[in-house]
Amino acid sequence: MNQTPDSGFAKIQYKFEKIKSNKAFELFVISIIVISALLIGAKTYPLAPSVQQATLIMDYFITVFFLAEISIRFIADPNKKRFFHSFWNCFDSLIVLVSLVPIDNSEMAVIGRLIRVFRVLRMVSIIPELRILLTSLVKALPQLGYVMLLMFIIFYIYAAVGSTLFSSINETLWGDITIALLTLFRVMTFEDWTDVMYETMEVYPLSWLYYLTFIFLSAFAFLNMVIGIVVNVMEQEHQKARADKLAERGETEPTLSDLKAELAQIKALLEKKHHV
Amino acid sequence: MNQTPDSGFAKIQYKFEKIKSNKAFELFVISIIVISALLIGAKTYPLAPSVQQATLIMDYFITVFFLAEISIRFIADPNKKRFFHSFWNCFDSLIVLVSLVPIDNSEMAVIGRLIRVFRVLRMVSIIPELRILLTSLVKALPQLGYVMLLMFIIFYIYAAVGSTLFSSINETLWGDITIALLTLFRVMTFEDWTDVMYETMEVYPLSWLYYLTFIFLSAFAFLNMVIGIVVNVMEQEHQKARADKLAERGETEPTLSDLKAELAQIKALLEKKHHV
Amino acid sequence: MNQTPDSGFAKIQYKFEKIKSNKAFELFVISIIVISALLIGAKTYPLAPSVQQATLIMDYFITVFFLAEISIRFIADPNKKRFFHSFWNCFDSLIVLVSLVPIDNSEMAVIGRLIRVFRVLRMVSIIPELRILLTSLVKALPQLGYVMLLMFIIFYIYAAVGSTLFSSINETLWGDITIALLTLFRVMTFEDWTDVMYETMEVYPLSWLYYLTFIFLSAFAFLNMVIGIVVNVMEQEHQKARADKLAERGETEPTLSDLKAELAQIKALLEKKHHV
Amino acid sequence: MNQTPDSGFAKIQYKFEKIKSNKAFELFVISIIVISALLIGAKTYPLAPSVQQATLIMDYFITVFFLAEISIRFIADPNKKRFFHSFWNCFDSLIVLVSLVPIDNSEMAVIGRLIRVFRVLRMVSIIPELRILLTSLVKALPQLGYVMLLMFIIFYIYAAVGSTLFSSINETLWGDITIALLTLFRVMTFEDWTDVMYETMEVYPLSWLYYLTFIFLSAFAFLNMVIGIVVNVMEQEHQKARADKLAERGETEPTLSDLKAELAQIKALLEKKHHV
């Protein structure tokens, strides 16, 4: 607050803060992210060697630009410690630092390309609306904790029963409990689930019971998960609407309690007169 | 307003306005649109040459009728400029004008038939309820903008990773980023997604993680899109209901503030008497 | 009302009305319907000739019983004309009368069996809760009229385009407009839709646009249909709840208008005193 | 209540009650259940003989531990009769008792392993939140009774028609009514339903009507079931919210009736004065 902007570092910090909060700078950063995303997409096509050379140069430029941008944001922040308390700052820094690691070896090239893909996620960190959306999505998850635990228990029991009974019928579908879990997820998405069923029905003719009960239980649990989310969102909307209405009314609208207090005063006045 | 209907053109305009707002005329236009739709359907069947000749003649008649109808509506409109401000008027005019272009060449015949298909859409422009429905659907879209952007980012990242890792396994499914986006949309609709997965699991045994996380993320984002629409629609219904209730009550039902003002008057009366 | 139960017919009517409204009789009718349903199911299994003979006899018995039951209900009704105003009475009578038609000819036997299947629907007509449920379902349909019309227009346009462009590629999927409508319904249920798409993409590489826009449009229209139903149901529930609350409160809870009238009286009293 | 804890048994009961309500003991029980679940999962993998020996020993230990735990809980309960009135206590006891039955015979070993799988369900009985969740899910079912009955009637009629008409076309899909019910469930999940349809369309070209009406009817009934659940859950949430609001307000907020009573008193005071 009372830092003198005369000192060298403070001057730079002040300048960088101005750059950071500049709208044009923000748009420039977004366009660089979009270009980096398009570059990643372009690399999945077969390219002429000259174009490939160009993408390599652009890649270097983008890496350097991102490094510069994160440095500006770091220097602009008056409180260096708090900078890394923000999840999105840490995320951006990590993306930038990891892509600095030089990868010449051809075997590692694929990993290098994969890491660069996550630069697209910087889109989320730079657009506030997307950040809020993602935060609210993540916040909704823990409320679903117990329904998801229940669903996992259902899956686990059916997978244990399935791999015990059916592993001798089809090793690739019911070999062990993890493979059986994957097969059950497939059944839940209705993906060729009857092929899986008809195969086991040849050995255990009643095994349709296994599949039908599983589909009903998992669909029912899933439905409850969805309803849970819907009810949560609706509740939040209602609370927000009610809070807005209260704030808007402010002091103007009296409550019933106010009226009762008023009436009590009138009665007191009347009774005083009466006794006089 | 103060145009004299004596002048020649104004007379015609007045007459055409009467035709346009005639209920019977409207029904006649709708039935012509239905006939034109049936004609389009009939042409997809193998037809005898004589019938084919008949459809050609009917086609000419419908084209001429639509031209006449749009002319009547244009001339009937007192404000010629405003006529093309309406999206539906422009749409109707375009459909009519394009189908005027003569197509004799057999190669272009298919394109001519395709353009005539869009005449069915005139059904939407002529029935007000459908127009309102479509307008409200289109209005709901921008509110979903950020969720759709988030969904596209998820798709893009997974498509980039998929085409980087799996393009050597199956060129037709993961060849480049656009093909990979289509494959991911297929996975999202659960269409034979396990076939896609089992193929890549032979090379990367852990690639089921790629598919499961994608399905969970995209389903979660999709669910939020649906909930967003539902909450929006509900909110609009509530506001409409509240507005209806207020309008219906009108001045008859006093508010708590009215009662408080009343009480203040009584207190003032009492206090005046007291001090007398 | 003032019918004398002495007259012969009135006596019978009175007796039959007692039978009809007897709880035990109703349960007996329901159990006969259940037996008739089980009989229909049993006939789909290969049966020994002796058992087949038994089912035939039971079938005769059930036909006669249903005829007797409908006669009792008809005679018991004091107003014979109104009897056939009820949809369910007509439905029951039709089912009973049709199954009276003797079918000996073996070719017609299948039709006879099919007609008897609809006896199961008598379950709906005899249980009031099911009748109410079905009535409310049917009542919800017309409110969806315009969304369904819009959906049909979308289907029709895509079917016309599809059968125009793709009929030469696959005659069994796109041969004419009705086949194309069926194929599009299949695409909408995501049933092997990629097989349909990959086939046409070999000739028209951009035809994925056709499928994707269709899926988005139909899913969006379908979503709106579902939301429309949900909002309708919710609205009805709310109105019922509000009506219940009002009825429960009755006269006990005064309105704000009552209080205002009360205040006006007090003010009048005060002012009278003041002027005295 | 007035039992003297001096007596031998009462002392033990008191001690066991302390153990039972100990938080550490509860966590220990949960971790044993998790270990038993992992053991069940591990057994689905091919294991070395030594490891197999180890799992056998652990299995014995877990059986003994569960027996001890249920005994402690039984002895700790002051009212022995009420102990078996709780569904979860009975469930736990059954699981423990059944797994006590010695299974040496290799043919019965699979059954023994299957019974042990249900130990995982003890997770639900020990975590209160899961128990509440499951109870509320089960409670929601009877409210759906009539919609499910209606759905079963739809399925039964279509299965009877299907197995009557199509059993000669494909014995494995339409052989008798139970197989037909399974096939219809498959059609309802959209699992390769067009393959089923195209096969019967070769004999009955209009059989697409059968499938389309079935899909529409079952989807419509299913939709109503889902909406029924959603409306129920919402209603419960609203009632809970309203009850919370009332409880929170308590006596502080007066009702309109209170105000009216107050006004009546004032009027009485005024009138008394007037007449004096």
PDB file of C-alpha atoms in Angstrom, chain C residues 60-242:
ATOM      1  CA  TYR C  60     -64.647 -70.939 -23.010  1.00  0.00           C
ATOM      2  CA  PHE C  61     -65.292 -70.467 -19.293  1.00  0.00           C
ATOM      3  CA  ILE C  62     -63.477 -67.106 -19.242  1.00  0.00           C
ATOM      4  CA  THR C  63     -65.371 -65.871 -22.320  1.00  0.00           C
ATOM      5  CA  VAL C  64     -68.680 -66.803 -20.674  1.00  0.00           C
ATOM      6  CA  PHE C  65     -67.633 -65.260 -17.361  1.00  0.00           C
ATOM      7  CA  PHE C  66     -66.643 -61.966 -19.004  1.00  0.00           C
ATOM      8  CA  LEU C  67     -69.952 -61.915 -20.876  1.00  0.00           C
ATOM      9  CA  ALA C  68     -71.818 -62.466 -17.584  1.00  0.00           C
ATOM     10  CA  GLU C  69     -69.779 -59.790 -15.813  1.00  0.00           C
ATOM     11  CA  ILE C  70     -70.368 -57.133 -18.471  1.00  0.00           C
ATOM     12  CA  SER C  71     -74.100 -58.024 -18.488  1.00  0.00           C
ATOM     13  CA  ILE C  72     -74.285 -57.602 -14.695  1.00  0.00           C
ATOM     14  CA  ARG C  73     -72.561 -54.239 -14.939  1.00  0.00           C
ATOM     15  CA  PHE C  74     -74.862 -53.123 -17.778  1.00  0.00           C
ATOM     16  CA  ILE C  75     -78.044 -54.201 -15.990  1.00  0.00           C
ATOM     17  CA  ALA C  76     -76.863 -52.703 -12.700  1.00  0.00           C
ATOM     18  CA  ASP C  77     -76.397 -49.294 -14.335  1.00  0.00           C
ATOM     19  CA  PRO C  78     -79.577 -47.227 -13.758  1.00  0.00           C
ATOM     20  CA  ASN C  79     -78.863 -45.074 -16.850  1.00  0.00           C
ATOM     21  CA  LYS C  80     -78.356 -47.410 -19.858  1.00  0.00           C
ATOM     22  CA  LYS C  81     -77.404 -44.591 -22.250  1.00  0.00           C
ATOM     23  CA  ARG C  82     -74.652 -43.227 -20.055  1.00  0.00           C
ATOM     24  CA  PHE C  83     -73.141 -46.713 -19.782  1.00  0.00           C
ATOM     25  CA  PHE C  84     -71.662 -46.458 -23.294  1.00  0.00           C
ATOM     26  CA  HIS C  85     -70.514 -42.888 -22.773  1.00  0.00           C
ATOM     27  CA  SER C  86     -67.711 -44.281 -20.619  1.00  0.00           C
ATOM     28  CA  PHE C  87     -64.699 -45.198 -22.772  1.00  0.00           C
ATOM     29  CA  TRP C  88     -63.800 -48.133 -20.519  1.00  0.00           C
ATOM     30  CA  ASN C  89     -67.292 -49.684 -20.677  1.00  0.00           C
ATOM     31  CA  CYS C  90     -67.180 -49.580 -24.498  1.00  0.00           C
ATOM     32  CA  PHE C  91     -63.676 -51.012 -24.445  1.00  0.00           C
ATOM     33  CA  ASP C  92     -64.715 -53.920 -22.171  1.00  0.00           C
ATOM     34  CA  SER C  93     -67.818 -54.662 -24.252  1.00  0.00           C
ATOM     35  CA  LEU C  94     -65.783 -54.673 -27.479  1.00  0.00           C
ATOM     36  CA  ILE C  95     -63.192 -57.086 -26.039  1.00  0.00           C
ATOM     37  CA  VAL C  96     -65.961 -59.425 -24.850  1.00  0.00           C
ATOM     38  CA  LEU C  97     -68.011 -59.283 -28.071  1.00  0.00           C
ATOM     39  CA  VAL C  98     -65.034 -59.819 -30.370  1.00  0.00           C
ATOM     40  CA  SER C  99     -63.896 -62.908 -28.462  1.00  0.00           C
ATOM     41  CA  LEU C 100     -67.401 -64.370 -28.895  1.00  0.00           C
ATOM     42  CA  VAL C 101     -66.837 -64.742 -32.664  1.00  0.00           C
ATOM     43  CA  PRO C 102     -66.163 -68.464 -33.192  1.00  0.00           C
ATOM     44  CA  ILE C 103     -62.833 -69.189 -34.863  1.00  0.00           C
ATOM     45  CA  ASP C 104     -62.417 -72.798 -35.994  1.00  0.00           C
ATOM     46  CA  ASN C 105     -60.429 -72.215 -39.104  1.00  0.00           C
ATOM     47  CA  SER C 106     -56.748 -72.790 -38.299  1.00  0.00           C
ATOM     48  CA  GLU C 107     -55.546 -69.778 -40.312  1.00  0.00           C
ATOM     49  CA  MET C 108     -57.709 -67.437 -38.281  1.00  0.00           C
ATOM     50  CA  ALA C 109     -56.658 -69.107 -34.999  1.00  0.00           C
ATOM     51  CA  VAL C 110     -53.662 -66.777 -34.694  1.00  0.00           C
ATOM     52  CA  ILE C 111     -55.922 -63.727 -35.003  1.00  0.00           C
ATOM     53  CA  GLY C 112     -58.248 -65.217 -32.380  1.00  0.00           C
ATOM     54  CA  ARG C 113     -55.330 -65.655 -30.002  1.00  0.00           C
ATOM     55  CA  LEU C 114     -54.139 -62.099 -30.642  1.00  0.00           C
ATOM     56  CA  ILE C 115     -57.576 -60.682 -29.818  1.00  0.00           C
ATOM     57  CA  ARG C 116     -57.633 -62.636 -26.563  1.00  0.00           C
ATOM     58  CA  VAL C 117     -54.309 -60.990 -25.638  1.00  0.00           C
ATOM     59  CA  PHE C 118     -56.093 -57.672 -25.276  1.00  0.00           C
ATOM     60  CA  ARG C 119     -58.096 -59.166 -22.407  1.00  0.00           C
ATOM     61  CA  VAL C 120     -55.021 -58.348 -20.312  1.00  0.00           C
ATOM     62  CA  LEU C 121     -55.893 -54.682 -20.891  1.00  0.00           C
ATOM     63  CA  ARG C 122     -59.070 -55.280 -18.865  1.00  0.00           C
ATOM     64  CA  MET C 123     -56.665 -55.106 -15.902  1.00  0.00           C
ATOM     65  CA  VAL C 124     -56.367 -51.384 -16.652  1.00  0.00           C
ATOM     66  CA  SER C 125     -60.127 -50.904 -16.931  1.00  0.00           C
ATOM     67  CA  ILE C 126     -60.864 -52.689 -13.638  1.00  0.00           C
ATOM     68  CA  ILE C 127     -58.182 -51.091 -11.404  1.00  0.00           C
ATOM     69  CA  PRO C 128     -59.135 -47.408 -10.885  1.00  0.00           C
ATOM     70  CA  GLU C 129     -55.550 -46.281 -10.152  1.00  0.00           C
ATOM     71  CA  LEU C 130     -54.314 -47.627 -13.505  1.00  0.00           C
ATOM     72  CA  ARG C 131     -57.253 -45.985 -15.272  1.00  0.00           C
ATOM     73  CA  ILE C 132     -56.410 -42.612 -13.715  1.00  0.00           C
ATOM     74  CA  LEU C 133     -52.721 -43.041 -14.579  1.00  0.00           C
ATOM     75  CA  LEU C 134     -53.483 -43.839 -18.223  1.00  0.00           C
ATOM     76  CA  THR C 135     -55.956 -40.975 -18.498  1.00  0.00           C
ATOM     77  CA  SER C 136     -53.393 -38.498 -17.167  1.00  0.00           C
ATOM     78  CA  LEU C 137     -50.768 -39.871 -19.593  1.00  0.00           C
ATOM     79  CA  VAL C 138     -53.108 -39.468 -22.550  1.00  0.00           C
ATOM     80  CA  LYS C 139     -54.095 -35.958 -21.397  1.00  0.00           C
ATOM     81  CA  ALA C 140     -50.420 -34.913 -21.409  1.00  0.00           C
ATOM     82  CA  LEU C 141     -50.064 -35.763 -25.121  1.00  0.00           C
ATOM     83  CA  PRO C 142     -51.916 -32.862 -26.838  1.00  0.00           C
ATOM     84  CA  GLN C 143     -49.814 -30.328 -24.922  1.00  0.00           C
ATOM     85  CA  LEU C 144     -46.837 -31.821 -26.743  1.00  0.00           C
ATOM     86  CA  GLY C 145     -48.542 -31.471 -30.128  1.00  0.00           C
ATOM     87  CA  TYR C 146     -46.409 -28.675 -31.570  1.00  0.00           C
ATOM     88  CA  VAL C 147     -43.070 -30.102 -30.375  1.00  0.00           C
ATOM     89  CA  MET C 148     -44.016 -33.413 -31.988  1.00  0.00           C
ATOM     90  CA  LEU C 149     -45.021 -31.636 -35.218  1.00  0.00           C
ATOM     91  CA  LEU C 150     -41.671 -29.831 -35.223  1.00  0.00           C
ATOM     92  CA  MET C 151     -39.895 -33.143 -34.662  1.00  0.00           C
ATOM     93  CA  PHE C 152     -41.806 -34.744 -37.528  1.00  0.00           C
ATOM     94  CA  ILE C 153     -40.827 -31.842 -39.833  1.00  0.00           C
ATOM     95  CA  ILE C 154     -37.151 -32.347 -38.881  1.00  0.00           C
ATOM     96  CA  PHE C 155     -37.484 -36.105 -39.556  1.00  0.00           C
ATOM     97  CA  TYR C 156     -39.299 -35.520 -42.855  1.00  0.00           C
ATOM     98  CA  ILE C 157     -36.729 -33.052 -44.226  1.00  0.00           C
ATOM     99  CA  TYR C 158     -33.804 -35.287 -43.287  1.00  0.00           C
ATOM    100  CA  ALA C 159     -35.579 -38.367 -44.691  1.00  0.00           C
ATOM    101  CA  ALA C 160     -36.256 -36.540 -47.988  1.00  0.00           C
ATOM    102  CA  VAL C 161     -32.609 -35.393 -48.222  1.00  0.00           C
ATOM    103  CA  GLY C 162     -31.358 -38.856 -47.169  1.00  0.00           C
ATOM    104  CA  SER C 163     -33.405 -40.849 -49.653  1.00  0.00           C
ATOM    105  CA  THR C 164     -32.528 -38.375 -52.449  1.00  0.00           C
ATOM    106  CA  LEU C 165     -28.766 -38.560 -51.870  1.00  0.00           C
ATOM    107  CA  PHE C 166     -28.165 -42.034 -50.406  1.00  0.00           C
ATOM    108  CA  SER C 167     -30.768 -44.285 -52.102  1.00  0.00           C
ATOM    109  CA  SER C 168     -28.179 -45.314 -54.707  1.00  0.00           C
ATOM    110  CA  ILE C 169     -25.698 -46.273 -51.941  1.00  0.00           C
ATOM    111  CA  ASN C 170     -27.939 -48.551 -49.865  1.00  0.00           C
ATOM    112  CA  GLU C 171     -31.405 -49.349 -51.159  1.00  0.00           C
ATOM    113  CA  THR C 172     -32.501 -51.193 -47.968  1.00  0.00           C
ATOM    114  CA  LEU C 173     -31.690 -48.220 -45.711  1.00  0.00           C
ATOM    115  CA  TRP C 174     -32.558 -45.221 -47.928  1.00  0.00           C
ATOM    116  CA  GLY C 175     -34.785 -46.713 -50.675  1.00  0.00           C
ATOM    117  CA  ASP C 176     -37.757 -44.365 -50.241  1.00  0.00           C
ATOM    118  CA  ILE C 177     -38.927 -41.791 -47.720  1.00  0.00           C
ATOM    119  CA  THR C 178     -40.679 -44.245 -45.321  1.00  0.00           C
ATOM    120  CA  ILE C 179     -37.610 -46.513 -45.171  1.00  0.00           C
ATOM    121  CA  ALA C 180     -35.444 -43.418 -44.647  1.00  0.00           C
ATOM    122  CA  LEU C 181     -37.714 -42.317 -41.759  1.00  0.00           C
ATOM    123  CA  LEU C 182     -37.204 -45.728 -40.121  1.00  0.00           C
ATOM    124  CA  THR C 183     -33.430 -45.488 -40.652  1.00  0.00           C
ATOM    125  CA  LEU C 184     -33.406 -42.019 -39.082  1.00  0.00           C
ATOM    126  CA  PHE C 185     -35.329 -43.315 -36.068  1.00  0.00           C
ATOM    127  CA  ARG C 186     -32.633 -45.989 -35.790  1.00  0.00           C
ATOM    128  CA  VAL C 187     -29.931 -43.292 -35.937  1.00  0.00           C
ATOM    129  CA  MET C 188     -31.782 -41.367 -33.221  1.00  0.00           C
ATOM    130  CA  THR C 189     -31.672 -44.426 -30.909  1.00  0.00           C
ATOM    131  CA  PHE C 190     -27.885 -44.623 -31.659  1.00  0.00           C
ATOM    132  CA  GLU C 191     -28.398 -48.219 -32.919  1.00  0.00           C
ATOM    133  CA  ASP C 192     -25.308 -48.981 -35.086  1.00  0.00           C
ATOM    134  CA  TRP C 193     -25.632 -45.461 -36.492  1.00  0.00           C
ATOM    135  CA  THR C 194     -21.902 -45.305 -37.310  1.00  0.00           C
ATOM    136  CA  ASP C 195     -22.267 -48.292 -39.679  1.00  0.00           C
ATOM    137  CA  VAL C 196     -24.917 -46.304 -41.553  1.00  0.00           C
ATOM    138  CA  MET C 197     -22.676 -43.223 -41.544  1.00  0.00           C
ATOM    139  CA  TYR C 198     -19.372 -44.861 -42.573  1.00  0.00           C
ATOM    140  CA  GLU C 199     -21.155 -46.409 -45.577  1.00  0.00           C
ATOM    141  CA  THR C 200     -22.348 -43.067 -46.943  1.00  0.00           C
ATOM    142  CA  MET C 201     -19.079 -41.303 -46.005  1.00  0.00           C
ATOM    143  CA  GLU C 202     -17.300 -43.443 -48.606  1.00  0.00           C
ATOM    144  CA  VAL C 203     -19.305 -41.694 -51.357  1.00  0.00           C
ATOM    145  CA  TYR C 204     -19.962 -38.333 -49.684  1.00  0.00           C
ATOM    146  CA  PRO C 205     -17.019 -37.710 -47.280  1.00  0.00           C
ATOM    147  CA  LEU C 206     -18.882 -34.800 -45.680  1.00  0.00           C
ATOM    148  CA  SER C 207     -22.055 -36.781 -44.910  1.00  0.00           C
ATOM    149  CA  TRP C 208     -21.061 -36.921 -41.198  1.00  0.00           C
ATOM    150  CA  LEU C 209     -22.442 -33.373 -41.140  1.00  0.00           C
ATOM    151  CA  TYR C 210     -25.864 -34.790 -42.099  1.00  0.00           C
ATOM    152  CA  TYR C 211     -25.834 -37.282 -39.204  1.00  0.00           C
ATOM    153  CA  LEU C 212     -24.395 -34.945 -36.579  1.00  0.00           C
ATOM    154  CA  THR C 213     -26.808 -32.101 -37.316  1.00  0.00           C
ATOM    155  CA  PHE C 214     -29.683 -34.600 -37.316  1.00  0.00           C
ATOM    156  CA  ILE C 215     -28.627 -36.081 -33.958  1.00  0.00           C
ATOM    157  CA  PHE C 216     -28.233 -32.622 -32.419  1.00  0.00           C
ATOM    158  CA  LEU C 217     -31.551 -31.320 -33.756  1.00  0.00           C
ATOM    159  CA  SER C 218     -33.592 -34.399 -32.838  1.00  0.00           C
ATOM    160  CA  ALA C 219     -31.938 -34.733 -29.415  1.00  0.00           C
ATOM    161  CA  PHE C 220     -32.588 -31.041 -28.776  1.00  0.00           C
ATOM    162  CA  ALA C 221     -36.238 -31.315 -29.823  1.00  0.00           C
ATOM    163  CA  PHE C 222     -36.632 -34.513 -27.782  1.00  0.00           C
ATOM    164  CA  LEU C 223     -35.067 -32.832 -24.761  1.00  0.00           C
ATOM    165  CA  ASN C 224     -37.578 -30.013 -25.076  1.00  0.00           C
ATOM    166  CA  MET C 225     -40.407 -32.530 -25.237  1.00  0.00           C
ATOM    167  CA  VAL C 226     -39.196 -34.175 -22.019  1.00  0.00           C
ATOM    168  CA  ILE C 227     -38.746 -30.806 -20.297  1.00  0.00           C
ATOM    169  CA  GLY C 228     -42.239 -29.836 -21.469  1.00  0.00           C
ATOM    170  CA  ILE C 229     -43.698 -32.935 -19.788  1.00  0.00           C
ATOM    171  CA  VAL C 230     -41.675 -32.386 -16.596  1.00  0.00           C
ATOM    172  CA  VAL C 231     -42.709 -28.721 -16.341  1.00  0.00           C
ATOM    173  CA  ASN C 232     -46.363 -29.665 -16.943  1.00  0.00           C
ATOM    174  CA  VAL C 233     -46.335 -32.350 -14.248  1.00  0.00           C
ATOM    175  CA  MET C 234     -44.577 -30.029 -11.779  1.00  0.00           C
ATOM    176  CA  GLU C 235     -47.059 -27.225 -12.473  1.00  0.00           C
ATOM    177  CA  GLN C 236     -49.977 -29.587 -11.839  1.00  0.00           C
ATOM    178  CA  GLU C 237     -48.385 -30.771  -8.582  1.00  0.00           C
ATOM    179  CA  HIS C 238     -47.836 -27.181  -7.462  1.00  0.00           C
ATOM    180  CA  GLN C 239     -51.407 -26.174  -8.244  1.00  0.00           C
ATOM    181  CA  LYS C 240     -52.723 -29.231  -6.393  1.00  0.00           C
ATOM    182  CA  ALA C 241     -50.491 -28.430  -3.409  1.00  0.00           C
ATOM    183  CA  ARG C 242     -51.649 -24.791  -3.405  1.00  0.00           C
TER     184      ARG C 242
END
